[in-house]
Amino acid sequence: MGVVPLYPGTKDHRYPGVSSWESLEHIGPLTRTVADAALVLSVIAGYDDRDRLSIPSDEIDWLRAVDGDLRGLRVAYSPDFGYAAVDPAVRAVVDQAALVFERDLGCRVERADPGWEDPYEALLPLIICESDLAGLRRLADELGDRFSPHLAAVLGMDWTAEQLTAAVVHRKAVYNAAWRFFRSYDLLLSPTLAVTPFEHGLQGPATIEGREVDAFYWLSFTFPFNFTGQPAATVPAGFTDDGLPIGLQIVGRRRDDALVLRASAAFEAAAPWRDRWPPILTDSGL
């Protein structure tokens, strides 16, 4: 839920695998309800001098941030950001979730794409750029077959300075498009993921919406906000016909975590999910 600096020990330079992604990763709550997420944030959010990217959050009353309505807010809804392949089942459920903001919550909702070009090709180079590449390569050599094969393949690539700097420039372009976009809108709604849950053991589906994609392309809606550092929440939007969960992503301006919480709570009240469970659990008696 937004930019929540926490546990700076995860950036310990002595451990190559957990010191990566410093400006990309953010730790936040994973809870059953929005109120519980606010409670966790009231404990974990805030400045820590061990984390050079941490920010103050004293101005936010996290427990009361979930209160209030959304009437009159300008809300953009983009089902695909203008470029992403999206499973039709995901698109159908999230379309209906976006309607709730206009029909039930009093927002002015418009279909609008954020305006940046597909940044997927920048994701992996930025991860590498922020990783201890030498340390991870040594670790891969030490662990041999016990090391993740797909990660070993990435580490074995001959990365160039031009690839890494091009990714940094692309990240800046995404950020510039985002601040311009959010001068017109208070919130952006989108699917959380491009697909429904897939089989265990896969990095990701090979095709989405009939289009061949890379293994992690299903993350297309989430990582751009790791690039920009904006607060983003995912809330349950509904289920597929066979009971698989689908999420709605709610994104706010930088440091407007309180509004993202309020919007999440308002959607939860209008389309409650607390007592809904996938059929795989209810049919098995769990």
PDB file of C-alpha atoms in Angstrom:
ATOM      1  CA  MET A   1       0.000   0.000   0.000  1.00  0.00           C
ATOM      2  CA  GLY A   2       2.143   2.809  -1.275  1.00  0.00           C
ATOM      3  CA  VAL A   3       5.625   3.883  -0.364  1.00  0.00           C
ATOM      4  CA  VAL A   4       6.103   2.319   3.043  1.00  0.00           C
ATOM      5  CA  PRO A   5       9.776   2.168   4.020  1.00  0.00           C
ATOM      6  CA  LEU A   6      10.287  -0.684   6.457  1.00  0.00           C
ATOM      7  CA  TYR A   7      12.805  -3.257   7.587  1.00  0.00           C
ATOM      8  CA  PRO A   8      15.873  -1.547   6.148  1.00  0.00           C
ATOM      9  CA  GLY A   9      17.862  -4.659   7.048  1.00  0.00           C
ATOM     10  CA  THR A  10      16.578  -6.133   3.793  1.00  0.00           C
ATOM     11  CA  LYS A  11      19.041  -3.806   2.100  1.00  0.00           C
ATOM     12  CA  ASP A  12      22.030  -5.258   3.991  1.00  0.00           C
ATOM     13  CA  HIS A  13      24.986  -5.007   1.651  1.00  0.00           C
ATOM     14  CA  ARG A  14      26.483  -8.232   3.058  1.00  0.00           C
ATOM     15  CA  TYR A  15      23.784 -10.352   1.430  1.00  0.00           C
ATOM     16  CA  PRO A  16      23.674 -10.022  -2.364  1.00  0.00           C
ATOM     17  CA  GLY A  17      20.247 -11.564  -2.797  1.00  0.00           C
ATOM     18  CA  VAL A  18      18.408  -9.256  -0.398  1.00  0.00           C
ATOM     19  CA  SER A  19      20.232  -5.996  -0.981  1.00  0.00           C
ATOM     20  CA  SER A  20      18.742  -5.463  -4.431  1.00  0.00           C
ATOM     21  CA  TRP A  21      16.017  -3.282  -5.892  1.00  0.00           C
ATOM     22  CA  GLU A  22      16.554  -0.467  -3.393  1.00  0.00           C
ATOM     23  CA  SER A  23      14.512   2.182  -5.197  1.00  0.00           C
ATOM     24  CA  LEU A  24      12.034  -0.335  -6.631  1.00  0.00           C
ATOM     25  CA  GLU A  25      10.902  -2.397  -3.658  1.00  0.00           C
ATOM     26  CA  HIS A  26       8.474  -1.260  -0.985  1.00  0.00           C
ATOM     27  CA  ILE A  27       7.180  -3.278   1.951  1.00  0.00           C
ATOM     28  CA  GLY A  28       3.557  -2.919   2.950  1.00  0.00           C
ATOM     29  CA  PRO A  29       0.701  -4.854   4.534  1.00  0.00           C
ATOM     30  CA  LEU A  30      -1.045  -7.918   3.172  1.00  0.00           C
ATOM     31  CA  THR A  31      -4.373  -8.172   4.982  1.00  0.00           C
ATOM     32  CA  ARG A  32      -7.936  -9.430   4.680  1.00  0.00           C
ATOM     33  CA  THR A  33      -9.548  -5.973   5.023  1.00  0.00           C
ATOM     34  CA  VAL A  34      -8.627  -2.358   4.328  1.00  0.00           C
ATOM     35  CA  ALA A  35      -9.009  -1.448   8.004  1.00  0.00           C
ATOM     36  CA  ASP A  36      -6.432  -4.089   8.882  1.00  0.00           C
ATOM     37  CA  ALA A  37      -4.074  -2.659   6.265  1.00  0.00           C
ATOM     38  CA  ALA A  38      -4.441   0.775   7.880  1.00  0.00           C
ATOM     39  CA  LEU A  39      -3.690  -0.750  11.288  1.00  0.00           C
ATOM     40  CA  VAL A  40      -0.496  -2.348  10.010  1.00  0.00           C
ATOM     41  CA  LEU A  41       0.573   0.900   8.362  1.00  0.00           C
ATOM     42  CA  SER A  42       0.059   2.741  11.647  1.00  0.00           C
ATOM     43  CA  VAL A  43       2.820   0.548  13.053  1.00  0.00           C
ATOM     44  CA  ILE A  44       5.283   0.137  10.182  1.00  0.00           C
ATOM     45  CA  ALA A  45       5.224   3.415   8.243  1.00  0.00           C
ATOM     46  CA  GLY A  46       7.644   6.241   8.854  1.00  0.00           C
ATOM     47  CA  TYR A  47      11.207   7.453   8.774  1.00  0.00           C
ATOM     48  CA  ASP A  48      14.117   5.174   9.693  1.00  0.00           C
ATOM     49  CA  ASP A  49      17.651   6.507   9.621  1.00  0.00           C
ATOM     50  CA  ARG A  50      18.979   3.117   8.489  1.00  0.00           C
ATOM     51  CA  ASP A  51      17.050   3.474   5.226  1.00  0.00           C
ATOM     52  CA  ARG A  52      18.230   6.349   3.053  1.00  0.00           C
ATOM     53  CA  LEU A  53      15.000   6.275   1.030  1.00  0.00           C
ATOM     54  CA  SER A  54      12.594   6.312   3.973  1.00  0.00           C
ATOM     55  CA  ILE A  55      10.209   9.248   4.332  1.00  0.00           C
ATOM     56  CA  PRO A  56       8.266  10.775   7.227  1.00  0.00           C
ATOM     57  CA  SER A  57       4.581   9.914   7.559  1.00  0.00           C
ATOM     58  CA  ASP A  58       3.668  11.747  10.767  1.00  0.00           C
ATOM     59  CA  GLU A  59       1.027  13.816   8.971  1.00  0.00           C
ATOM     60  CA  ILE A  60      -1.152  10.752   8.273  1.00  0.00           C
ATOM     61  CA  ASP A  61      -3.579   9.330  10.816  1.00  0.00           C
ATOM     62  CA  TRP A  62      -3.604   5.861   9.336  1.00  0.00           C
ATOM     63  CA  LEU A  63      -6.523   4.521  11.354  1.00  0.00           C
ATOM     64  CA  ARG A  64      -8.790   7.400  10.295  1.00  0.00           C
ATOM     65  CA  ALA A  65      -7.528   7.491   6.724  1.00  0.00           C
ATOM     66  CA  VAL A  66     -10.137   4.906   5.759  1.00  0.00           C
ATOM     67  CA  ASP A  67     -12.982   7.295   6.689  1.00  0.00           C
ATOM     68  CA  GLY A  68     -14.798   9.616   4.290  1.00  0.00           C
ATOM     69  CA  ASP A  69     -16.436   9.451   0.903  1.00  0.00           C
ATOM     70  CA  LEU A  70     -15.141   9.911  -2.633  1.00  0.00           C
ATOM     71  CA  ARG A  71     -17.806  12.168  -4.104  1.00  0.00           C
ATOM     72  CA  GLY A  72     -16.509  14.430  -6.844  1.00  0.00           C
ATOM     73  CA  LEU A  73     -13.122  12.777  -7.253  1.00  0.00           C
ATOM     74  CA  ARG A  74     -11.691  12.548 -10.756  1.00  0.00           C
ATOM     75  CA  VAL A  75     -10.962   8.891 -11.440  1.00  0.00           C
ATOM     76  CA  ALA A  76      -9.332   7.385 -14.515  1.00  0.00           C
ATOM     77  CA  TYR A  77      -9.945   3.775 -15.473  1.00  0.00           C
ATOM     78  CA  SER A  78      -7.611   1.998 -17.857  1.00  0.00           C
ATOM     79  CA  PRO A  79      -8.220  -1.696 -18.551  1.00  0.00           C
ATOM     80  CA  ASP A  80      -4.919  -2.153 -20.398  1.00  0.00           C
ATOM     81  CA  PHE A  81      -2.815   1.055 -20.094  1.00  0.00           C
ATOM     82  CA  GLY A  82      -3.117   1.278 -23.874  1.00  0.00           C
ATOM     83  CA  TYR A  83      -0.675  -1.550 -24.568  1.00  0.00           C
ATOM     84  CA  ALA A  84      -0.979  -4.519 -22.200  1.00  0.00           C
ATOM     85  CA  ALA A  85      -2.408  -7.920 -23.102  1.00  0.00           C
ATOM     86  CA  VAL A  86      -5.184  -8.752 -20.629  1.00  0.00           C
ATOM     87  CA  ASP A  87      -7.163 -11.929 -20.064  1.00  0.00           C
ATOM     88  CA  PRO A  88     -10.781 -11.207 -21.112  1.00  0.00           C
ATOM     89  CA  ALA A  89     -12.044 -12.675 -17.813  1.00  0.00           C
ATOM     90  CA  VAL A  90      -9.926 -10.147 -15.892  1.00  0.00           C
ATOM     91  CA  ARG A  91     -11.085  -7.278 -18.074  1.00  0.00           C
ATOM     92  CA  ALA A  92     -14.776  -8.168 -17.595  1.00  0.00           C
ATOM     93  CA  VAL A  93     -14.573  -8.304 -13.787  1.00  0.00           C
ATOM     94  CA  VAL A  94     -12.525  -5.108 -13.447  1.00  0.00           C
ATOM     95  CA  ASP A  95     -14.831  -3.258 -15.855  1.00  0.00           C
ATOM     96  CA  GLN A  96     -17.663  -3.913 -13.409  1.00  0.00           C
ATOM     97  CA  ALA A  97     -15.545  -2.911 -10.416  1.00  0.00           C
ATOM     98  CA  ALA A  98     -14.719   0.438 -12.047  1.00  0.00           C
ATOM     99  CA  LEU A  99     -18.441   1.108 -12.504  1.00  0.00           C
ATOM    100  CA  VAL A 100     -18.875   0.991  -8.723  1.00  0.00           C
ATOM    101  CA  PHE A 101     -16.799   4.171  -8.369  1.00  0.00           C
ATOM    102  CA  GLU A 102     -19.197   6.129 -10.565  1.00  0.00           C
ATOM    103  CA  ARG A 103     -22.525   4.445  -9.822  1.00  0.00           C
ATOM    104  CA  ASP A 104     -22.169   3.963  -6.060  1.00  0.00           C
ATOM    105  CA  LEU A 105     -19.339   6.207  -4.858  1.00  0.00           C
ATOM    106  CA  GLY A 106     -20.053   9.464  -6.708  1.00  0.00           C
ATOM    107  CA  CYS A 107     -16.787   9.735  -8.629  1.00  0.00           C
ATOM    108  CA  ARG A 108     -16.349  11.131 -12.119  1.00  0.00           C
ATOM    109  CA  VAL A 109     -14.869   8.135 -13.929  1.00  0.00           C
ATOM    110  CA  GLU A 110     -13.279   8.372 -17.366  1.00  0.00           C
ATOM    111  CA  ARG A 111     -11.544   5.845 -19.556  1.00  0.00           C
ATOM    112  CA  ALA A 112      -7.989   7.157 -19.837  1.00  0.00           C
ATOM    113  CA  ASP A 113      -4.554   5.602 -20.357  1.00  0.00           C
ATOM    114  CA  PRO A 114      -1.611   7.006 -18.376  1.00  0.00           C
ATOM    115  CA  GLY A 115       0.334   7.853 -21.498  1.00  0.00           C
ATOM    116  CA  TRP A 116       3.671   6.098 -21.214  1.00  0.00           C
ATOM    117  CA  GLU A 117       5.015   3.516 -23.653  1.00  0.00           C
ATOM    118  CA  ASP A 118       5.145  -0.095 -22.498  1.00  0.00           C
ATOM    119  CA  PRO A 119       8.072  -0.102 -20.017  1.00  0.00           C
ATOM    120  CA  TYR A 120       8.365  -3.888 -19.708  1.00  0.00           C
ATOM    121  CA  GLU A 121      11.762  -4.021 -21.432  1.00  0.00           C
ATOM    122  CA  ALA A 122      13.137  -1.671 -18.752  1.00  0.00           C
ATOM    123  CA  LEU A 123      12.111  -3.857 -15.819  1.00  0.00           C
ATOM    124  CA  LEU A 124      14.805  -6.509 -15.874  1.00  0.00           C
ATOM    125  CA  PRO A 125      17.698  -4.121 -16.626  1.00  0.00           C
ATOM    126  CA  LEU A 126      16.604  -1.910 -13.712  1.00  0.00           C
ATOM    127  CA  ILE A 127      16.523  -4.915 -11.396  1.00  0.00           C
ATOM    128  CA  ILE A 128      20.019  -5.848 -12.543  1.00  0.00           C
ATOM    129  CA  CYS A 129      21.156  -2.227 -12.214  1.00  0.00           C
ATOM    130  CA  GLU A 130      20.081  -2.206  -8.557  1.00  0.00           C
ATOM    131  CA  SER A 131      21.419  -5.688  -7.748  1.00  0.00           C
ATOM    132  CA  ASP A 132      24.780  -6.897  -6.488  1.00  0.00           C
ATOM    133  CA  LEU A 133      25.504  -8.593  -9.797  1.00  0.00           C
ATOM    134  CA  ALA A 134      28.993  -9.771  -8.854  1.00  0.00           C
ATOM    135  CA  GLY A 135      27.793 -11.091  -5.496  1.00  0.00           C
ATOM    136  CA  LEU A 136      24.828 -12.905  -7.007  1.00  0.00           C
ATOM    137  CA  ARG A 137      27.016 -14.481  -9.671  1.00  0.00           C
ATOM    138  CA  ARG A 138      29.365 -15.782  -6.973  1.00  0.00           C
ATOM    139  CA  LEU A 139      26.368 -17.114  -5.048  1.00  0.00           C
ATOM    140  CA  ALA A 140      25.045 -18.852  -8.167  1.00  0.00           C
ATOM    141  CA  ASP A 141      28.423 -20.531  -8.679  1.00  0.00           C
ATOM    142  CA  GLU A 142      28.492 -21.694  -5.049  1.00  0.00           C
ATOM    143  CA  LEU A 143      24.955 -23.080  -5.054  1.00  0.00           C
ATOM    144  CA  GLY A 144      25.057 -24.722  -8.465  1.00  0.00           C
ATOM    145  CA  ASP A 145      21.873 -26.708  -9.172  1.00  0.00           C
ATOM    146  CA  ARG A 146      20.257 -25.358  -5.996  1.00  0.00           C
ATOM    147  CA  PHE A 147      20.147 -21.869  -7.515  1.00  0.00           C
ATOM    148  CA  SER A 148      17.006 -20.826  -9.403  1.00  0.00           C
ATOM    149  CA  PRO A 149      17.611 -21.684 -13.094  1.00  0.00           C
ATOM    150  CA  HIS A 150      15.773 -18.658 -14.507  1.00  0.00           C
ATOM    151  CA  LEU A 151      17.695 -16.301 -12.209  1.00  0.00           C
ATOM    152  CA  ALA A 152      20.987 -17.968 -13.123  1.00  0.00           C
ATOM    153  CA  ALA A 153      20.169 -17.379 -16.790  1.00  0.00           C
ATOM    154  CA  VAL A 154      19.547 -13.693 -16.137  1.00  0.00           C
ATOM    155  CA  LEU A 155      22.794 -13.333 -14.195  1.00  0.00           C
ATOM    156  CA  GLY A 156      24.679 -15.049 -17.011  1.00  0.00           C
ATOM    157  CA  MET A 157      23.619 -12.474 -19.594  1.00  0.00           C
ATOM    158  CA  ASP A 158      26.226 -10.058 -20.911  1.00  0.00           C
ATOM    159  CA  TRP A 159      24.676  -6.838 -19.644  1.00  0.00           C
ATOM    160  CA  THR A 160      25.963  -3.608 -21.152  1.00  0.00           C
ATOM    161  CA  ALA A 161      26.093  -0.129 -19.687  1.00  0.00           C
ATOM    162  CA  GLU A 162      23.912   1.078 -22.558  1.00  0.00           C
ATOM    163  CA  GLN A 163      21.152  -1.409 -21.675  1.00  0.00           C
ATOM    164  CA  LEU A 164      21.173  -0.291 -18.050  1.00  0.00           C
ATOM    165  CA  THR A 165      21.250   3.442 -18.757  1.00  0.00           C
ATOM    166  CA  ALA A 166      18.511   3.100 -21.380  1.00  0.00           C
ATOM    167  CA  ALA A 167      16.335   1.479 -18.714  1.00  0.00           C
ATOM    168  CA  VAL A 168      17.019   4.360 -16.324  1.00  0.00           C
ATOM    169  CA  VAL A 169      15.972   6.838 -19.022  1.00  0.00           C
ATOM    170  CA  HIS A 170      12.804   4.835 -19.695  1.00  0.00           C
ATOM    171  CA  ARG A 171      11.992   4.936 -15.989  1.00  0.00           C
ATOM    172  CA  LYS A 172      12.284   8.728 -16.056  1.00  0.00           C
ATOM    173  CA  ALA A 173       9.893   8.834 -19.005  1.00  0.00           C
ATOM    174  CA  VAL A 174       7.329   6.789 -17.083  1.00  0.00           C
ATOM    175  CA  TYR A 175       7.643   9.108 -14.089  1.00  0.00           C
ATOM    176  CA  ASN A 176       7.226  12.218 -16.236  1.00  0.00           C
ATOM    177  CA  ALA A 177       4.146  10.774 -17.927  1.00  0.00           C
ATOM    178  CA  ALA A 178       2.721   9.834 -14.522  1.00  0.00           C
ATOM    179  CA  TRP A 179       2.988  13.260 -12.905  1.00  0.00           C
ATOM    180  CA  ARG A 180       1.414  14.859 -15.947  1.00  0.00           C
ATOM    181  CA  PHE A 181      -1.412  12.312 -15.931  1.00  0.00           C
ATOM    182  CA  PHE A 182      -2.134  12.728 -12.218  1.00  0.00           C
ATOM    183  CA  ARG A 183      -2.531  16.478 -12.585  1.00  0.00           C
ATOM    184  CA  SER A 184      -5.850  15.613 -14.231  1.00  0.00           C
ATOM    185  CA  TYR A 185      -6.909  12.686 -12.034  1.00  0.00           C
ATOM    186  CA  ASP A 186      -7.007  11.910  -8.321  1.00  0.00           C
ATOM    187  CA  LEU A 187      -6.927   8.136  -8.783  1.00  0.00           C
ATOM    188  CA  LEU A 188      -6.195   5.567 -11.464  1.00  0.00           C
ATOM    189  CA  LEU A 189      -7.989   2.207 -11.576  1.00  0.00           C
ATOM    190  CA  SER A 190      -6.704  -0.834 -13.456  1.00  0.00           C
ATOM    191  CA  PRO A 191      -6.523  -4.600 -13.191  1.00  0.00           C
ATOM    192  CA  THR A 192      -3.934  -5.682 -10.652  1.00  0.00           C
ATOM    193  CA  LEU A 193      -2.626  -8.521 -12.806  1.00  0.00           C
ATOM    194  CA  ALA A 194      -3.158  -9.262 -16.464  1.00  0.00           C
ATOM    195  CA  VAL A 195      -4.207 -12.872 -15.891  1.00  0.00           C
ATOM    196  CA  THR A 196      -6.081 -15.069 -13.463  1.00  0.00           C
ATOM    197  CA  PRO A 197      -4.019 -17.343 -11.170  1.00  0.00           C
ATOM    198  CA  PHE A 198      -1.990 -19.883 -13.148  1.00  0.00           C
ATOM    199  CA  GLU A 199      -0.473 -23.275 -12.428  1.00  0.00           C
ATOM    200  CA  HIS A 200       2.149 -23.666  -9.725  1.00  0.00           C
ATOM    201  CA  GLY A 201       5.691 -23.888 -11.066  1.00  0.00           C
ATOM    202  CA  LEU A 202       5.265 -21.433 -13.939  1.00  0.00           C
ATOM    203  CA  GLN A 203       6.982 -18.051 -14.076  1.00  0.00           C
ATOM    204  CA  GLY A 204       3.951 -16.901 -16.044  1.00  0.00           C
ATOM    205  CA  PRO A 205       1.757 -17.838 -19.009  1.00  0.00           C
ATOM    206  CA  ALA A 206       3.333 -17.869 -22.460  1.00  0.00           C
ATOM    207  CA  THR A 207       0.307 -16.224 -24.076  1.00  0.00           C
ATOM    208  CA  ILE A 208      -2.186 -13.636 -22.867  1.00  0.00           C
ATOM    209  CA  GLU A 209      -5.230 -12.665 -24.911  1.00  0.00           C
ATOM    210  CA  GLY A 210      -3.799 -14.674 -27.806  1.00  0.00           C
ATOM    211  CA  ARG A 211      -0.511 -12.771 -27.736  1.00  0.00           C
ATOM    212  CA  GLU A 212       2.869 -14.373 -27.051  1.00  0.00           C
ATOM    213  CA  VAL A 213       4.439 -12.681 -24.050  1.00  0.00           C
ATOM    214  CA  ASP A 214       7.463 -12.902 -21.799  1.00  0.00           C
ATOM    215  CA  ALA A 215       7.241 -14.899 -18.570  1.00  0.00           C
ATOM    216  CA  PHE A 216       6.623 -11.914 -16.283  1.00  0.00           C
ATOM    217  CA  TYR A 217       4.421  -9.852 -18.570  1.00  0.00           C
ATOM    218  CA  TRP A 218       1.437 -10.601 -16.335  1.00  0.00           C
ATOM    219  CA  LEU A 219       2.906  -7.996 -13.945  1.00  0.00           C
ATOM    220  CA  SER A 220       2.388  -5.182 -16.467  1.00  0.00           C
ATOM    221  CA  PHE A 221       0.046  -3.124 -14.251  1.00  0.00           C
ATOM    222  CA  THR A 222       2.013  -3.142 -11.017  1.00  0.00           C
ATOM    223  CA  PHE A 223       5.706  -2.510 -11.648  1.00  0.00           C
ATOM    224  CA  PRO A 224       5.280   0.942 -13.287  1.00  0.00           C
ATOM    225  CA  PHE A 225       4.398   2.242  -9.822  1.00  0.00           C
ATOM    226  CA  ASN A 226       7.537   0.697  -8.397  1.00  0.00           C
ATOM    227  CA  PHE A 227       9.236   2.886 -10.999  1.00  0.00           C
ATOM    228  CA  THR A 228       7.376   6.042  -9.916  1.00  0.00           C
ATOM    229  CA  GLY A 229       7.067   5.366  -6.172  1.00  0.00           C
ATOM    230  CA  GLN A 230       3.321   6.021  -6.098  1.00  0.00           C
ATOM    231  CA  PRO A 231       0.956   4.442  -3.568  1.00  0.00           C
ATOM    232  CA  ALA A 232      -1.009   1.535  -5.017  1.00  0.00           C
ATOM    233  CA  ALA A 233      -3.405  -0.916  -3.405  1.00  0.00           C
ATOM    234  CA  THR A 234      -4.998  -4.053  -4.724  1.00  0.00           C
ATOM    235  CA  VAL A 235      -8.474  -4.994  -3.540  1.00  0.00           C
ATOM    236  CA  PRO A 236     -10.638  -8.001  -4.478  1.00  0.00           C
ATOM    237  CA  ALA A 237     -12.781  -7.129  -7.486  1.00  0.00           C
ATOM    238  CA  GLY A 238     -14.509 -10.455  -8.011  1.00  0.00           C
ATOM    239  CA  PHE A 239     -14.062 -13.995  -9.233  1.00  0.00           C
ATOM    240  CA  THR A 240     -13.963 -15.835 -12.522  1.00  0.00           C
ATOM    241  CA  ASP A 241     -16.720 -18.306 -13.357  1.00  0.00           C
ATOM    242  CA  ASP A 242     -14.614 -21.097 -11.854  1.00  0.00           C
ATOM    243  CA  GLY A 243     -13.912 -19.172  -8.649  1.00  0.00           C
ATOM    244  CA  LEU A 244     -10.444 -17.714  -9.252  1.00  0.00           C
ATOM    245  CA  PRO A 245      -9.871 -14.285  -7.651  1.00  0.00           C
ATOM    246  CA  ILE A 246      -9.296 -11.087  -9.650  1.00  0.00           C
ATOM    247  CA  GLY A 247      -7.928  -7.850  -8.211  1.00  0.00           C
ATOM    248  CA  LEU A 248      -8.582  -4.153  -8.815  1.00  0.00           C
ATOM    249  CA  GLN A 249      -5.557  -1.846  -8.517  1.00  0.00           C
ATOM    250  CA  ILE A 250      -6.128   1.630  -7.064  1.00  0.00           C
ATOM    251  CA  VAL A 251      -3.272   4.118  -7.605  1.00  0.00           C
ATOM    252  CA  GLY A 252      -2.861   7.607  -6.178  1.00  0.00           C
ATOM    253  CA  ARG A 253      -0.443  10.490  -6.523  1.00  0.00           C
ATOM    254  CA  ARG A 254       2.937  10.290  -4.840  1.00  0.00           C
ATOM    255  CA  ARG A 255       2.583  10.361  -1.050  1.00  0.00           C
ATOM    256  CA  ASP A 256      -1.213  10.358  -1.240  1.00  0.00           C
ATOM    257  CA  ASP A 257      -1.409   7.004   0.543  1.00  0.00           C
ATOM    258  CA  ALA A 258      -4.307   8.238   2.679  1.00  0.00           C
ATOM    259  CA  LEU A 259      -6.541   8.755  -0.348  1.00  0.00           C
ATOM    260  CA  VAL A 260      -5.688   5.302  -1.692  1.00  0.00           C
ATOM    261  CA  LEU A 261      -6.698   3.848   1.672  1.00  0.00           C
ATOM    262  CA  ARG A 262      -9.945   5.831   1.682  1.00  0.00           C
ATOM    263  CA  ALA A 263     -10.786   4.744  -1.856  1.00  0.00           C
ATOM    264  CA  SER A 264     -10.025   1.128  -1.012  1.00  0.00           C
ATOM    265  CA  ALA A 265     -12.253   1.265   2.055  1.00  0.00           C
ATOM    266  CA  ALA A 266     -15.079   2.914   0.114  1.00  0.00           C
ATOM    267  CA  PHE A 267     -14.921   0.233  -2.568  1.00  0.00           C
ATOM    268  CA  GLU A 268     -14.849  -2.481   0.089  1.00  0.00           C
ATOM    269  CA  ALA A 269     -18.018  -1.044   1.647  1.00  0.00           C
ATOM    270  CA  ALA A 270     -19.765  -0.794  -1.742  1.00  0.00           C
ATOM    271  CA  ALA A 271     -18.654  -4.232  -2.960  1.00  0.00           C
ATOM    272  CA  PRO A 272     -17.819  -6.192   0.210  1.00  0.00           C
ATOM    273  CA  TRP A 273     -15.579  -9.224   0.018  1.00  0.00           C
ATOM    274  CA  ARG A 274     -14.881 -10.094   3.662  1.00  0.00           C
ATOM    275  CA  ASP A 275     -17.326 -13.005   3.717  1.00  0.00           C
ATOM    276  CA  ARG A 276     -16.659 -14.252   0.194  1.00  0.00           C
ATOM    277  CA  TRP A 277     -14.404 -17.244  -0.328  1.00  0.00           C
ATOM    278  CA  PRO A 278     -13.406 -19.063  -3.520  1.00  0.00           C
ATOM    279  CA  PRO A 279     -15.435 -22.215  -4.244  1.00  0.00           C
ATOM    280  CA  ILE A 280     -12.261 -24.304  -3.987  1.00  0.00           C
ATOM    281  CA  LEU A 281     -12.352 -23.580  -0.237  1.00  0.00           C
ATOM    282  CA  THR A 282     -16.083 -23.677   0.439  1.00  0.00           C
ATOM    283  CA  ASP A 283     -16.685 -26.807  -1.655  1.00  0.00           C
ATOM    284  CA  SER A 284     -13.940 -28.664   0.215  1.00  0.00           C
ATOM    285  CA  GLY A 285     -15.371 -27.730   3.619  1.00  0.00           C
ATOM    286  CA  LEU A 286     -12.358 -25.646   4.664  1.00  0.00           C
TER     287      LEU A 286
END
